[in-house]
Amino acid sequence: MRVSTRVDRSAPAGQQRRSNAVGVFFSVKAWKHIAAAIGMLGFDTVEQDDIDKDSTVRMSPTVSVRNGSRISIGPGAEIGQGCHLWAGDTVGRIDIGSHALFAPNVFVTSSNYRFDDGDGPVMHQGREELDVWIGDNTWIGAGVVVVAGARIGHGAIIAAGAVVTGDIPDFAVAAGIPARVVRMRRSAPDDEGASASA
């Protein structure tokens, strides 16, 4: 049904609004826009409710979640727009510490495809699931990718666009692909004690 854009100047304003509303309701084009908006948000945002978190955690409504029952987020954490938290289908967990800050478009997964058999398609070779652990007071920059088995220590900062594949120590600043430590935010507690006694 085509919606008329012509305004009937002789009709009362209220009647004209009702007529337009009915036309929009039955418009195929309007429903296509509604479907596109739902698709943009994605049905996987519904799993946010399955995550083990408290009321102090702030998550953008556009955060994509898979297997939310295997994800935990500590108090005070903030997960930015367009982030993806994809736990494994069977055992792989994602544990995020308190007051962790995720910039937009961070991707964290505890599941990777196997690729050792070069003959068949990668998607048919099964997956390997390894837990991901992200410590307290961390800052994960925009567009960071954190893969299965990665561990990011307390107070660490991961620069925008980095890919974390292994362990990042506490209070490290890491950048690059794969992410490497570029400097430390502060000395480890043992180092501070040793220098004080020297």
Short mmCIF file of C-alpha atoms in Angstrom, two decimals:
data_model
loop_
_atom_site.label_atom_id
_atom_site.label_comp_id
_atom_site.label_asym_id
_atom_site.label_seq_id
_atom_site.Cartn_x
_atom_site.Cartn_y
_atom_site.Cartn_z
CA MET A 1 0.00 0.00 0.00
CA ARG A 2 1.41 3.38 -0.98
CA VAL A 3 1.35 6.09 1.68
CA SER A 4 0.06 9.41 0.43
CA THR A 5 2.23 12.42 1.14
CA ARG A 6 -0.52 14.80 0.06
CA VAL A 7 -2.06 16.78 2.89
CA ASP A 8 -5.80 17.32 2.84
CA ARG A 9 -6.11 20.97 3.98
CA SER A 10 -9.86 20.65 4.42
CA ALA A 11 -9.60 17.82 7.02
CA PRO A 12 -9.15 18.67 10.71
CA ALA A 13 -5.56 18.25 11.94
CA GLY A 14 -6.41 15.35 14.26
CA GLN A 15 -8.18 13.44 11.52
CA GLN A 16 -5.23 13.98 9.16
CA ARG A 17 -2.76 12.63 11.78
CA ARG A 18 -4.90 9.53 12.35
CA SER A 19 -5.14 8.95 8.62
CA ASN A 20 -1.34 9.23 8.26
CA ALA A 21 -0.77 6.87 11.22
CA VAL A 22 -3.04 4.22 9.70
CA GLY A 23 -1.26 4.58 6.37
CA VAL A 24 2.15 4.14 8.00
CA PHE A 25 0.97 1.11 9.99
CA PHE A 26 -0.04 -0.69 6.80
CA SER A 27 2.99 0.50 4.81
CA VAL A 28 5.38 -2.26 3.71
CA LYS A 29 8.19 0.30 3.52
CA ALA A 30 7.68 1.32 7.16
CA TRP A 31 7.84 -2.33 8.31
CA LYS A 32 11.03 -2.84 6.30
CA HIS A 33 12.60 0.05 8.24
CA ILE A 34 11.45 -1.44 11.54
CA ALA A 35 12.92 -4.85 10.57
CA ALA A 36 16.21 -3.19 9.60
CA ALA A 37 16.40 -1.44 12.98
CA ILE A 38 15.81 -4.74 14.80
CA GLY A 39 18.45 -6.42 12.64
CA MET A 40 20.93 -3.65 13.38
CA LEU A 41 20.58 -4.15 17.12
CA GLY A 42 20.65 -7.92 16.68
CA PHE A 43 18.78 -10.61 18.52
CA ASP A 44 21.99 -11.55 20.36
CA THR A 45 21.68 -8.43 22.53
CA VAL A 46 18.88 -10.26 24.39
CA GLU A 47 21.48 -12.48 26.10
CA GLN A 48 22.78 -9.50 28.10
CA ASP A 49 20.33 -10.57 30.80
CA ASP A 50 22.09 -13.96 31.13
CA ILE A 51 25.40 -12.36 32.18
CA ASP A 52 26.44 -12.65 35.84
CA LYS A 53 26.64 -8.94 36.77
CA ASP A 54 25.15 -6.50 39.24
CA SER A 55 23.23 -3.25 38.79
CA THR A 56 26.40 -1.11 38.78
CA VAL A 57 27.57 -2.55 35.45
CA ARG A 58 26.81 -0.24 32.53
CA MET A 59 26.38 -1.83 29.09
CA SER A 60 25.41 -0.23 25.82
CA PRO A 61 22.20 -1.72 24.41
CA THR A 62 24.19 -2.53 21.26
CA VAL A 63 26.56 -4.98 23.02
CA SER A 64 26.37 -8.36 21.27
CA VAL A 65 26.43 -11.38 23.60
CA ARG A 66 26.76 -15.09 22.87
CA ASN A 67 26.35 -17.69 25.61
CA GLY A 68 25.86 -15.04 28.28
CA SER A 69 25.58 -17.62 31.07
CA ARG A 70 29.36 -18.19 30.71
CA ILE A 71 30.20 -14.48 31.10
CA SER A 72 30.74 -12.59 34.36
CA ILE A 73 31.38 -8.86 34.78
CA GLY A 74 32.54 -7.25 38.03
CA PRO A 75 30.91 -4.26 39.72
CA GLY A 76 31.34 -0.82 38.17
CA ALA A 77 32.47 -2.06 34.74
CA GLU A 78 31.42 -0.21 31.59
CA ILE A 79 31.05 -1.98 28.24
CA GLY A 80 30.87 0.42 25.28
CA GLN A 81 28.81 0.60 22.14
CA GLY A 82 29.13 -2.17 19.58
CA CYS A 83 31.24 -4.49 21.75
CA HIS A 84 31.01 -8.26 21.27
CA LEU A 85 31.30 -10.70 24.19
CA TRP A 86 31.21 -14.21 22.75
CA ALA A 87 31.77 -17.02 25.24
CA GLY A 88 32.26 -20.59 24.06
CA ASP A 89 29.39 -22.88 23.14
CA THR A 90 30.34 -25.53 25.72
CA VAL A 91 32.98 -24.50 28.28
CA GLY A 92 34.84 -21.30 27.32
CA ARG A 93 34.22 -18.49 29.83
CA ILE A 94 34.81 -14.74 29.78
CA ASP A 95 35.52 -13.17 33.18
CA ILE A 96 35.80 -9.36 33.33
CA GLY A 97 36.93 -7.64 36.53
CA SER A 98 35.45 -4.74 38.42
CA HIS A 99 35.70 -1.21 36.98
CA ALA A 100 36.92 -2.52 33.63
CA LEU A 101 36.36 0.03 30.86
CA PHE A 102 35.68 -1.16 27.31
CA ALA A 103 35.77 1.43 24.52
CA PRO A 104 33.47 0.91 21.50
CA ASN A 105 33.81 -2.11 19.20
CA VAL A 106 35.89 -4.37 21.44
CA PHE A 107 35.63 -8.06 20.48
CA VAL A 108 36.25 -10.73 23.13
CA THR A 109 35.86 -14.44 22.38
CA SER A 110 36.73 -17.62 24.28
CA SER A 111 36.35 -19.81 21.18
CA ASN A 112 38.55 -20.17 18.10
CA TYR A 113 38.16 -22.38 15.04
CA ARG A 114 40.75 -25.13 14.57
CA PHE A 115 42.59 -25.01 11.24
CA ASP A 116 45.18 -27.83 11.35
CA ASP A 117 43.48 -29.91 8.66
CA GLY A 118 44.26 -27.91 5.55
CA ASP A 119 41.97 -29.94 3.29
CA GLY A 120 38.53 -29.04 4.65
CA PRO A 121 36.73 -25.77 5.34
CA VAL A 122 37.81 -24.10 8.59
CA MET A 123 34.21 -23.89 9.79
CA HIS A 124 33.94 -27.71 9.71
CA GLN A 125 37.08 -28.38 11.78
CA GLY A 126 35.55 -27.73 15.18
CA ARG A 127 36.50 -25.19 17.82
CA GLU A 128 38.91 -24.85 20.69
CA GLU A 129 37.56 -23.11 23.78
CA LEU A 130 39.83 -21.45 26.35
CA ASP A 131 38.81 -19.08 29.14
CA VAL A 132 39.51 -15.35 28.84
CA TRP A 133 40.31 -13.38 31.99
CA ILE A 134 40.40 -9.56 32.16
CA GLY A 135 41.43 -8.02 35.49
CA ASP A 136 40.11 -5.17 37.61
CA ASN A 137 40.60 -1.50 36.62
CA THR A 138 41.59 -2.30 33.05
CA TRP A 139 41.02 -0.09 30.01
CA ILE A 140 40.48 -1.86 26.71
CA GLY A 141 40.77 0.58 23.78
CA ALA A 142 38.52 0.91 20.75
CA GLY A 143 38.58 -1.97 18.29
CA VAL A 144 40.69 -4.30 20.46
CA VAL A 145 40.36 -8.05 19.80
CA VAL A 146 40.89 -10.46 22.71
CA VAL A 147 41.08 -14.12 21.66
CA ALA A 148 40.58 -17.41 23.48
CA GLY A 149 43.09 -18.09 26.23
CA ALA A 150 44.16 -14.45 26.69
CA ARG A 151 44.77 -13.02 30.16
CA ILE A 152 44.91 -9.27 30.85
CA GLY A 153 46.23 -8.34 34.29
CA HIS A 154 44.82 -5.86 36.81
CA GLY A 155 45.28 -2.20 35.89
CA ALA A 156 46.47 -2.99 32.35
CA ILE A 157 45.71 -0.75 29.37
CA ILE A 158 45.34 -2.17 25.87
CA ALA A 159 45.83 0.36 23.06
CA ALA A 160 43.19 0.80 20.36
CA GLY A 161 43.31 -1.77 17.58
CA ALA A 162 45.52 -4.27 19.43
CA VAL A 163 45.02 -8.04 19.26
CA VAL A 164 45.60 -9.80 22.60
CA THR A 165 46.61 -13.44 22.15
CA GLY A 166 48.50 -14.23 25.36
CA ASP A 167 49.24 -12.85 28.83
CA ILE A 168 49.51 -9.13 29.59
CA PRO A 169 50.93 -8.49 33.09
CA ASP A 170 49.40 -6.28 35.77
CA PHE A 171 49.76 -2.51 35.14
CA ALA A 172 51.20 -2.98 31.65
CA VAL A 173 50.40 -0.81 28.64
CA ALA A 174 50.23 -3.05 25.57
CA ALA A 175 49.81 -2.30 21.87
CA GLY A 176 50.15 -3.94 18.48
CA ILE A 177 49.29 -7.15 16.65
CA PRO A 178 49.89 -9.30 18.57
CA ALA A 179 49.79 -7.07 21.64
CA ARG A 180 53.17 -6.51 23.30
CA VAL A 181 54.04 -4.55 26.44
CA VAL A 182 55.31 -1.08 25.48
CA ARG A 183 55.69 0.26 29.03
CA MET A 184 54.58 -0.24 32.62
CA ARG A 185 52.21 2.11 34.45
CA ARG A 186 54.05 1.47 37.71
CA SER A 187 56.55 -0.93 39.24
CA ALA A 188 55.49 -4.26 40.63
CA PRO A 189 55.06 -4.22 44.45
CA ASP A 190 58.14 -6.46 44.95
CA ASP A 191 60.32 -4.01 43.00
CA GLU A 192 59.12 -1.07 45.11
CA GLY A 193 59.95 -2.92 48.32
CA ALA A 194 63.40 -3.90 47.07
CA SER A 195 64.31 -0.33 46.06
CA ALA A 196 63.09 1.06 49.40
CA SER A 197 65.29 -1.31 51.37
CA ALA A 198 68.38 -0.68 49.21
#
